[in-house]
Coordinates of C-alpha atoms and ligand atoms in Angstrom, one line a residue:
M1 CA -2.9 42.8 -116.6
T2 CA -4.3 45.3 -119.1
S3 CA -4.5 45.0 -122.7
T4 CA -5.8 47.1 -125.6
T5 CA -5.1 46.1 -129.0
N6 CA -1.1 47.1 -129.2
K7 CA -0.2 47.7 -125.8
L8 CA -0.1 45.9 -122.0
T9 CA 0.0 47.2 -118.6
L10 CA 1.4 45.0 -116.2
A11 CA 0.4 46.1 -112.7
Y12 CA 3.1 45.7 -109.8
R13 CA 3.3 42.5 -108.3
P14 CA 6.0 42.0 -106.0
Q15 CA 5.8 37.9 -105.6
V16 CA 6.2 35.0 -107.8
R17 CA 5.7 31.5 -107.1
G18 CA 4.8 28.5 -108.5
A19 CA 5.7 26.0 -111.5
V20 CA 5.7 26.7 -115.6
H21 CA 6.3 24.6 -118.2
V22 CA 7.8 26.6 -120.7
P23 CA 7.2 25.6 -124.4
G24 CA 9.1 23.3 -126.7
S25 CA 12.7 25.2 -128.2
K26 CA 12.6 26.6 -130.9
S27 CA 16.2 26.2 -131.9
I28 CA 15.4 22.1 -130.9
A29 CA 11.9 22.4 -132.7
N30 CA 12.9 23.9 -136.0
R31 CA 16.3 21.5 -136.0
A32 CA 13.8 18.2 -135.2
L33 CA 11.5 19.3 -138.2
L34 CA 14.3 19.6 -140.5
L35 CA 16.3 16.8 -139.4
A36 CA 13.2 14.3 -139.3
A37 CA 12.3 16.2 -143.0
L38 CA 15.4 14.9 -144.4
A39 CA 15.5 11.4 -142.6
S40 CA 14.3 8.1 -143.9
G41 CA 11.1 6.7 -141.7
T42 CA 8.3 8.6 -139.9
T43 CA 9.6 10.6 -136.7
Q44 CA 6.8 12.0 -133.7
L45 CA 7.8 15.4 -132.0
D46 CA 6.8 15.5 -128.8
N47 CA 6.7 19.1 -126.6
M48 CA 6.2 20.6 -130.4
L49 CA 6.7 24.4 -129.8
V50 CA 3.5 26.6 -131.6
S51 CA 4.9 29.8 -132.8
D52 CA 5.9 31.8 -135.5
D53 CA 9.3 30.5 -136.1
T54 CA 7.7 26.4 -136.1
A55 CA 4.9 27.5 -138.9
R56 CA 7.8 29.1 -141.1
M57 CA 9.6 26.0 -140.8
R58 CA 6.7 23.9 -141.6
E59 CA 4.8 25.9 -144.1
A60 CA 8.8 25.3 -146.1
L61 CA 8.8 21.8 -145.5
T62 CA 5.1 21.3 -146.3
A63 CA 5.9 23.3 -150.1
L64 CA 9.3 20.7 -150.1
G65 CA 6.7 18.2 -150.0
V66 CA 7.1 16.9 -146.4
V67 CA 4.1 15.0 -145.0
I68 CA 3.4 16.8 -141.4
T69 CA 0.8 15.2 -139.4
S70 CA -0.5 16.7 -136.1
T71 CA -2.2 14.7 -133.5
P72 CA -4.9 16.0 -130.2
N73 CA -2.7 16.9 -127.5
L74 CA -3.4 14.5 -124.5
D75 CA -1.1 16.1 -122.0
E76 CA -3.0 18.3 -119.2
N77 CA 0.7 19.3 -118.0
A78 CA 1.6 20.3 -121.7
A79 CA 3.3 23.5 -122.1
Q80 CA 0.8 24.6 -125.0
A81 CA -2.9 23.4 -125.4
D82 CA -2.5 22.8 -129.0
A83 CA 0.5 21.2 -129.3
G84 CA 0.2 17.7 -129.7
P85 CA 3.1 15.7 -131.3
L86 CA 3.6 16.0 -134.9
H87 CA 4.8 13.1 -137.3
V88 CA 7.1 13.7 -140.1
T89 CA 7.4 11.3 -142.6
G90 CA 10.9 12.0 -143.9
L91 CA 11.9 12.3 -147.5
G92 CA 14.6 10.1 -147.3
G93 CA 17.5 13.0 -148.6
L94 CA 17.5 16.3 -150.1
P95 CA 14.3 17.7 -151.6
N96 CA 14.4 17.4 -155.0
S97 CA 10.9 20.2 -156.3
T98 CA 10.1 20.2 -159.8
S99 CA 8.2 23.4 -160.0
A100 CA 10.4 26.4 -158.9
L101 CA 9.0 27.9 -154.9
S102 CA 8.8 30.9 -153.3
L103 CA 9.4 30.5 -149.6
F104 CA 8.4 32.9 -146.8
L105 CA 10.4 32.3 -144.1
G106 CA 9.4 35.5 -141.8
N107 CA 12.3 36.4 -139.6
A108 CA 13.6 33.2 -138.4
G109 CA 17.2 32.9 -138.9
T110 CA 16.7 29.0 -137.8
V111 CA 15.0 28.7 -141.0
M112 CA 16.9 30.9 -143.7
R113 CA 19.8 29.8 -142.9
P114 CA 19.4 25.9 -142.6
L115 CA 17.1 26.0 -145.8
A116 CA 19.5 27.8 -147.8
A117 CA 22.1 25.7 -147.1
I118 CA 20.3 22.4 -147.2
L119 CA 18.3 24.0 -150.5
S120 CA 21.5 25.0 -152.6
A121 CA 22.1 20.8 -152.7
S122 CA 18.7 20.1 -153.3
V123 CA 16.6 19.7 -156.8
G124 CA 15.0 22.8 -157.6
E125 CA 15.1 26.7 -157.7
F126 CA 14.2 27.9 -154.9
E127 CA 13.5 31.9 -153.8
L128 CA 13.8 32.7 -149.7
T129 CA 12.1 35.7 -148.7
G130 CA 11.3 37.2 -145.4
E131 CA 10.3 39.8 -143.5
P132 CA 12.0 43.1 -144.2
R133 CA 14.4 43.0 -140.7
M134 CA 15.2 39.6 -142.4
Y135 CA 16.9 41.2 -145.2
E136 CA 18.8 43.3 -142.8
R137 CA 20.5 40.0 -141.3
P138 CA 23.5 39.3 -143.3
I139 CA 23.8 35.7 -144.7
G140 CA 27.1 36.6 -146.9
P141 CA 29.0 34.3 -145.0
L142 CA 27.1 31.2 -145.5
V143 CA 27.0 31.8 -149.0
D144 CA 30.6 32.4 -149.5
A145 CA 31.0 29.0 -148.3
L146 CA 28.7 27.3 -150.3
R147 CA 29.3 29.0 -153.6
S148 CA 33.3 28.1 -153.2
I149 CA 31.9 24.8 -153.8
G150 CA 29.7 25.3 -156.2
A151 CA 26.4 26.4 -155.3
D152 CA 24.3 28.7 -157.3
I153 CA 23.0 31.2 -155.3
E154 CA 22.3 35.0 -156.1
Y155 CA 21.3 37.7 -154.0
Q156 CA 17.9 39.5 -155.3
Q157 CA 18.5 42.5 -153.1
S158 CA 21.1 43.5 -151.6
T159 CA 24.9 41.6 -151.5
G160 CA 25.4 39.5 -148.5
Y161 CA 21.8 39.9 -147.2
P162 CA 18.4 38.0 -148.5
P163 CA 15.9 37.7 -150.4
L164 CA 17.9 34.8 -152.2
L165 CA 17.9 32.7 -155.4
I166 CA 18.6 29.6 -155.5
R167 CA 19.2 27.0 -158.3
G168 CA 19.8 23.6 -156.6
R169 CA 22.5 21.7 -157.6
K170 CA 24.7 18.8 -156.3
L171 CA 27.4 19.5 -154.4
P172 CA 30.4 16.9 -154.3
G173 CA 31.9 18.1 -150.6
G174 CA 35.1 19.0 -150.1
S175 CA 37.8 21.6 -148.6
L176 CA 35.4 24.4 -147.3
A177 CA 36.0 27.2 -144.2
I178 CA 33.1 29.6 -142.9
D179 CA 33.5 32.1 -141.0
G180 CA 31.3 32.0 -137.4
S181 CA 32.6 35.8 -136.1
M182 CA 28.7 36.5 -137.0
S183 CA 26.6 33.8 -136.1
S184 CA 26.6 30.5 -135.4
Q185 CA 24.0 30.0 -137.3
Y186 CA 25.9 29.8 -140.5
V187 CA 28.0 26.7 -138.7
S188 CA 25.0 24.8 -138.1
A189 CA 23.8 25.6 -141.4
L190 CA 26.9 24.0 -142.9
L191 CA 26.8 21.1 -140.3
M192 CA 23.3 19.6 -141.4
L193 CA 23.9 20.1 -145.4
L194 CA 27.3 18.0 -145.2
P195 CA 26.4 14.5 -144.4
L196 CA 24.1 14.4 -147.4
L197 CA 26.5 15.9 -150.0
E198 CA 28.2 13.5 -152.6
G199 CA 31.7 13.3 -151.5
D200 CA 33.6 13.8 -148.1
T201 CA 34.0 17.7 -145.9
H202 CA 37.2 18.9 -144.3
L203 CA 35.5 22.1 -142.5
T204 CA 37.2 24.7 -141.2
L205 CA 36.0 27.6 -138.3
T206 CA 37.2 30.9 -138.9
G207 CA 36.9 34.0 -137.0
T208 CA 36.3 34.2 -133.3
I209 CA 33.3 31.8 -133.1
V210 CA 30.0 32.9 -131.7
S211 CA 27.5 31.8 -130.1
K212 CA 29.9 28.5 -129.8
P213 CA 26.5 26.0 -128.0
Y214 CA 24.5 26.0 -130.3
I215 CA 27.4 24.3 -132.4
E216 CA 27.6 22.0 -129.7
L217 CA 23.3 21.1 -129.8
T218 CA 23.5 21.1 -133.6
I219 CA 25.7 18.4 -133.6
A220 CA 24.4 16.7 -130.6
M221 CA 20.8 16.3 -132.6
M222 CA 22.7 15.4 -136.2
T223 CA 23.9 12.1 -134.1
S224 CA 20.6 11.6 -132.7
F225 CA 19.3 11.7 -136.4
G226 CA 22.0 8.6 -137.2
A227 CA 24.6 11.3 -138.5
R228 CA 28.8 11.3 -138.0
V229 CA 30.1 14.2 -137.3
E230 CA 34.6 13.9 -136.4
Q231 CA 35.4 17.0 -134.6
L232 CA 39.2 17.1 -135.0
N233 CA 39.8 20.4 -133.1
E234 CA 38.1 23.3 -131.5
R235 CA 38.1 24.5 -135.4
E236 CA 38.3 21.8 -137.6
F237 CA 35.9 18.8 -138.5
L238 CA 35.5 15.3 -141.2
I239 CA 32.0 14.8 -142.2
Q240 CA 32.0 11.5 -144.6
G241 CA 29.2 12.5 -147.1
K242 CA 26.8 10.1 -148.7
Q243 CA 25.3 9.9 -145.1
Q244 CA 21.2 9.6 -144.5
Y245 CA 19.5 10.9 -141.8
R246 CA 17.6 8.3 -140.1
S247 CA 14.5 9.1 -137.7
P248 CA 15.2 8.2 -134.1
G249 CA 11.4 7.0 -133.5
V250 CA 10.0 10.2 -130.7
Y251 CA 11.8 12.5 -130.0
W252 CA 11.0 14.6 -127.5
I253 CA 11.6 18.7 -127.5
E254 CA 13.0 20.7 -124.5
G255 CA 11.6 23.1 -122.9
D256 CA 12.8 26.8 -124.3
A257 CA 15.6 27.4 -122.1
S258 CA 15.9 31.4 -123.5
S259 CA 11.8 31.2 -122.7
A260 CA 12.5 29.8 -119.1
S261 CA 15.0 32.8 -118.6
Y262 CA 12.3 35.1 -117.7
F263 CA 10.6 33.0 -115.8
L264 CA 13.7 31.7 -113.4
A265 CA 15.0 35.6 -113.5
A266 CA 11.2 36.5 -112.0
G267 CA 12.0 33.8 -109.0
A268 CA 15.4 35.8 -108.4
I269 CA 13.8 39.2 -108.1
G270 CA 10.6 38.5 -107.0
K271 CA 11.2 36.2 -104.2
G272 CA 9.7 32.3 -105.2
P273 CA 10.3 29.4 -105.3
I274 CA 9.4 29.1 -109.2
T275 CA 10.1 25.5 -110.8
V276 CA 10.4 25.9 -114.3
H277 CA 9.5 22.4 -116.5
G278 CA 11.5 21.5 -119.2
V279 CA 15.0 22.9 -118.9
G280 CA 17.1 21.0 -116.5
S281 CA 20.5 20.0 -115.8
D282 CA 19.8 17.5 -118.8
S283 CA 19.3 19.6 -121.0
L284 CA 21.4 20.4 -124.9
Q285 CA 20.8 23.8 -124.4
G286 CA 23.0 26.2 -123.6
D287 CA 20.6 28.6 -122.5
K288 CA 21.0 26.6 -118.9
A289 CA 23.6 28.5 -117.9
F290 CA 21.7 31.9 -118.0
A291 CA 20.4 30.0 -114.2
E292 CA 24.5 29.9 -113.4
V293 CA 25.0 33.9 -114.3
L294 CA 21.6 34.2 -111.7
Q295 CA 23.4 32.5 -109.0
A296 CA 26.8 34.3 -110.0
M297 CA 24.6 37.8 -108.4
G298 CA 23.2 36.0 -106.1
A299 CA 20.1 33.8 -106.5
E300 CA 19.5 30.7 -104.8
V301 CA 19.3 27.5 -107.9
T302 CA 18.3 24.0 -107.5
W303 CA 18.9 21.8 -110.6
A304 CA 17.1 18.5 -111.2
P305 CA 17.4 16.8 -114.8
R306 CA 14.7 18.3 -116.3
S307 CA 13.6 21.0 -114.0
I308 CA 15.6 24.3 -112.4
T309 CA 14.2 26.0 -109.5
V310 CA 14.8 29.5 -108.1
Q311 CA 14.3 31.8 -105.2
S312 CA 15.7 35.3 -104.3
G313 CA 18.9 34.7 -102.2
N314 CA 18.9 36.5 -98.6
E315 CA 21.1 39.5 -99.7
G316 CA 19.2 39.7 -103.0
L317 CA 20.3 40.1 -106.5
R318 CA 24.2 42.1 -107.0
G319 CA 25.5 43.4 -110.5
G320 CA 29.0 41.9 -112.1
M321 CA 31.0 41.4 -115.1
F322 CA 29.7 38.9 -117.2
D323 CA 31.2 37.6 -120.4
L324 CA 27.5 36.5 -122.0
N325 CA 28.8 35.6 -125.8
H326 CA 27.5 31.9 -125.2
I327 CA 24.1 32.8 -124.0
P328 CA 23.2 35.6 -126.5
D329 CA 19.4 34.9 -125.9
A330 CA 18.7 34.4 -122.7
A331 CA 21.5 37.4 -121.8
M332 CA 18.6 40.2 -122.7
T333 CA 17.2 38.8 -119.4
I334 CA 20.2 39.9 -117.6
A335 CA 20.1 43.5 -118.8
T336 CA 16.6 44.0 -117.2
A337 CA 17.8 41.3 -114.0
A338 CA 20.8 44.1 -113.6
L339 CA 18.0 46.6 -113.0
F340 CA 17.0 45.0 -109.7
A341 CA 20.6 44.5 -108.8
E342 CA 22.9 46.2 -106.7
G343 CA 25.3 48.2 -108.5
S344 CA 26.0 47.9 -112.3
T345 CA 26.1 45.0 -114.2
E346 CA 28.1 44.8 -117.1
I347 CA 27.2 42.0 -120.2
R348 CA 30.3 42.0 -122.5
N349 CA 30.9 40.3 -126.0
V350 CA 27.5 40.6 -127.5
A351 CA 28.6 42.3 -130.7
N352 CA 26.4 40.2 -133.0
W353 CA 22.5 41.5 -130.8
R354 CA 23.1 44.0 -133.5
L355 CA 22.6 41.6 -136.0
K356 CA 18.8 39.4 -134.5
E357 CA 15.0 40.7 -134.6
T358 CA 16.4 44.5 -134.5
D359 CA 19.7 46.1 -133.1
R360 CA 19.3 44.7 -129.2
L361 CA 22.2 46.7 -127.7
H362 CA 20.4 49.6 -129.5
A363 CA 17.0 49.4 -128.3
M364 CA 18.0 47.8 -124.6
A365 CA 20.0 50.8 -123.9
T366 CA 17.1 53.4 -125.1
E367 CA 14.5 51.3 -123.0
L368 CA 16.5 51.0 -120.1
K369 CA 16.7 54.3 -120.0
K370 CA 13.3 55.1 -120.1
C371 CA 13.0 53.5 -116.4
G372 CA 15.7 55.8 -115.1
A373 CA 18.6 53.0 -115.3
D374 CA 22.0 54.7 -116.5
V375 CA 23.0 52.9 -119.1
E376 CA 26.2 53.1 -121.4
E377 CA 26.2 50.8 -124.3
G378 CA 29.9 50.3 -126.5
D379 CA 30.8 47.8 -129.9
D380 CA 29.9 45.5 -128.0
W381 CA 29.0 45.3 -124.3
I382 CA 26.0 47.6 -122.0
R383 CA 26.2 48.8 -118.6
I384 CA 23.7 49.4 -116.4
T385 CA 23.2 50.8 -113.4
P386 CA 19.8 51.5 -111.6
P387 CA 18.4 54.7 -110.3
V388 CA 19.6 55.5 -106.7
G389 CA 16.8 53.9 -104.4
G390 CA 16.7 50.6 -106.3
A391 CA 14.1 49.1 -108.3
A392 CA 11.5 51.7 -106.0
A393 CA 12.9 54.5 -108.1
L394 CA 12.6 52.8 -111.5
Q395 CA 9.8 54.8 -113.5
H396 CA 6.8 53.3 -115.9
A397 CA 7.6 53.9 -119.1
D398 CA 6.2 51.8 -122.4
I399 CA 8.2 50.2 -123.4
A400 CA 8.8 49.6 -127.1
T401 CA 9.5 46.5 -128.6
Y402 CA 10.8 46.5 -132.2
D403 CA 9.4 43.5 -133.2
D404 CA 11.6 41.9 -130.8
H405 CA 9.8 39.5 -129.0
R406 CA 12.8 39.0 -126.4
M407 CA 12.6 43.3 -126.0
A408 CA 8.8 42.6 -124.7
M409 CA 9.2 39.6 -122.4
C410 CA 12.3 41.0 -120.8
F411 CA 10.7 43.8 -120.0
A412 CA 8.1 42.0 -118.2
L413 CA 10.8 41.8 -115.4
L414 CA 9.6 45.7 -114.4
R415 CA 6.3 44.2 -112.9
F416 CA 8.6 44.0 -110.1
A417 CA 8.9 47.4 -109.5
P418 CA 6.3 49.7 -107.8
C419 CA 6.0 51.7 -111.0
G420 CA 5.1 48.8 -113.3
V421 CA 5.6 48.8 -116.6
T422 CA 3.6 49.3 -120.4
I423 CA 4.8 46.9 -123.1
L424 CA 4.0 48.1 -127.0
D425 CA 3.0 45.8 -129.4
P426 CA 3.4 42.7 -126.8
E427 CA 2.7 40.5 -129.3
C428 CA 5.5 40.4 -131.2
C429 CA 6.4 37.6 -128.6
R430 CA 4.4 34.8 -130.9
K431 CA 7.7 34.7 -133.0
T432 CA 8.8 31.9 -130.2
Y433 CA 6.0 32.0 -127.1
P434 CA 2.6 33.6 -128.3
D435 CA 1.4 32.4 -124.7
F436 CA 4.0 33.9 -122.5
F437 CA 2.0 37.2 -120.9
S438 CA -0.5 35.0 -119.8
D439 CA 2.3 32.3 -118.4
F440 CA 4.0 35.3 -117.1
S441 CA 0.6 36.5 -115.4
A442 CA -0.3 33.4 -113.3
I443 CA 2.6 33.2 -111.2
V444 CA 3.1 36.5 -110.1
Y445 CA 1.2 37.8 -107.1
S446 CA 0.5 40.8 -104.9
N447 CA 2.1 39.5 -101.5
Ligands
S3P1 O1 21.3 28.4 -133.7 C1 20.5 28.8 -133.2 O2 19.0 27.9 -132.8 C2 20.1 30.2 -132.5 C3 21.3 30.7 -132.0 C4 21.5 32.4 -132.4 O3 22.2 32.9 -133.1 P1 23.5 33.5 -133.0 O4 24.5 32.7 -133.7 O5 23.5 34.4 -134.8 O6 24.1 34.4 -132.2 C5 20.8 32.4 -131.4 O7 20.5 33.5 -131.2 C6 18.9 32.2 -131.9 O8 18.5 32.5 -131.5 C7 19.1 30.8 -132.4
PEP2 C1 17.9 35.6 -132.6 C2 16.7 35.2 -132.4 O1 16.0 34.4 -133.2 P1 17.0 34.1 -134.6 O2 16.3 32.9 -134.5 O3 16.0 34.5 -135.9 O4 18.2 34.4 -135.0 C3 15.9 35.1 -131.1 O5 15.3 34.1 -130.7 O6 16.7 35.3 -130.3

């Protein structure tokens, strides 16, 4: 691994073995921080993720008056050396701010969307800002739903996009519809707010709902923090108002299943076995299903409640056609694993890749082509065919990462090809996994 300031060259290492403890899940960490902040009582959060996205949530909650303290890490198996338990003293309800606040939320969808919902029903005036890319990521469906029950939210630049100016006020509940066809985060954001409203709410999801497991994750976590959500059917929910979140005492944040995908794919390509600790059959995260896709491609997968082990199958990986709408983040790792598969791999139903840290369909197609793959890109799909000659015929490329942590991380798999790979601006992985490249280098070998 050689690194200059803004690029990292990863030399050929054909084999992988060992074990890794992946850092805490971004999705769970940011939900846990928020729910603990709204709850009565103090919550201890174990295996907290230390990354840009969780830093943005912590800073925002601290500015809102939530006391969060960290304690030293005494666990030598911890995934991150700086990730000791956090103690969050809950507000026992919605925030109440006497001064106007401007909150910088970076490019963290799991902060912008939930806080837009929570603050629209809180006392105070809140400006929600972020990085330039955040201003290109839509939030209109969530704002429309909140306005329909009386929220006062103003777009400060373009209609339908952050930055937002929110003048918080009591919201009554009632009948509410939300379009879940662009992002499940709008649904999760509303769900976390609704128990705290003055009255009961009947919530209907409209459109073709994307990324569904994240909605299930939200409901599971709300339940752990003492709220009740009644699901009437696939699209309808009844949520009583005037509820209160309650601290569960200690809450363990699972390892990040999307971060696990890079190591699991490594095991499938580079012989293995490799064991990823922190994610397993008991996991709440939908991205654990990534291991099922690897299995369908020919890898050998062994499940335990809190770990997954993968090794290459006897016949290597084979391509196929996969609808990966339910695992949009881990799906990116299938796109680079496809370079090592026999035949073409088609990833379907991922239109909202275009709305994330970058236009991921376009970025992925552009960079895979640089490696010598034949790539076709549709509105909501991508098909990858490795060069004739397979991995041995792949070409070394300087991979542009578009300030997208997953572009940087999933192209690390190219080090299993003789050409190796250079990753430009590898530091962008700090959004969810600051130590990714050193953890990845620790499990690869020359023979
Ligand atoms: O709720 C969440 O924690 C997330 C939901 C997904 O977004 P979409 O619902 O926009 O696909 C996912 O891509 C994101 O990284 C995290
Ligand atoms: C889409 C992602 O992030 P965000 O939470 O900002 O939507 C991601 O982590 O891949």
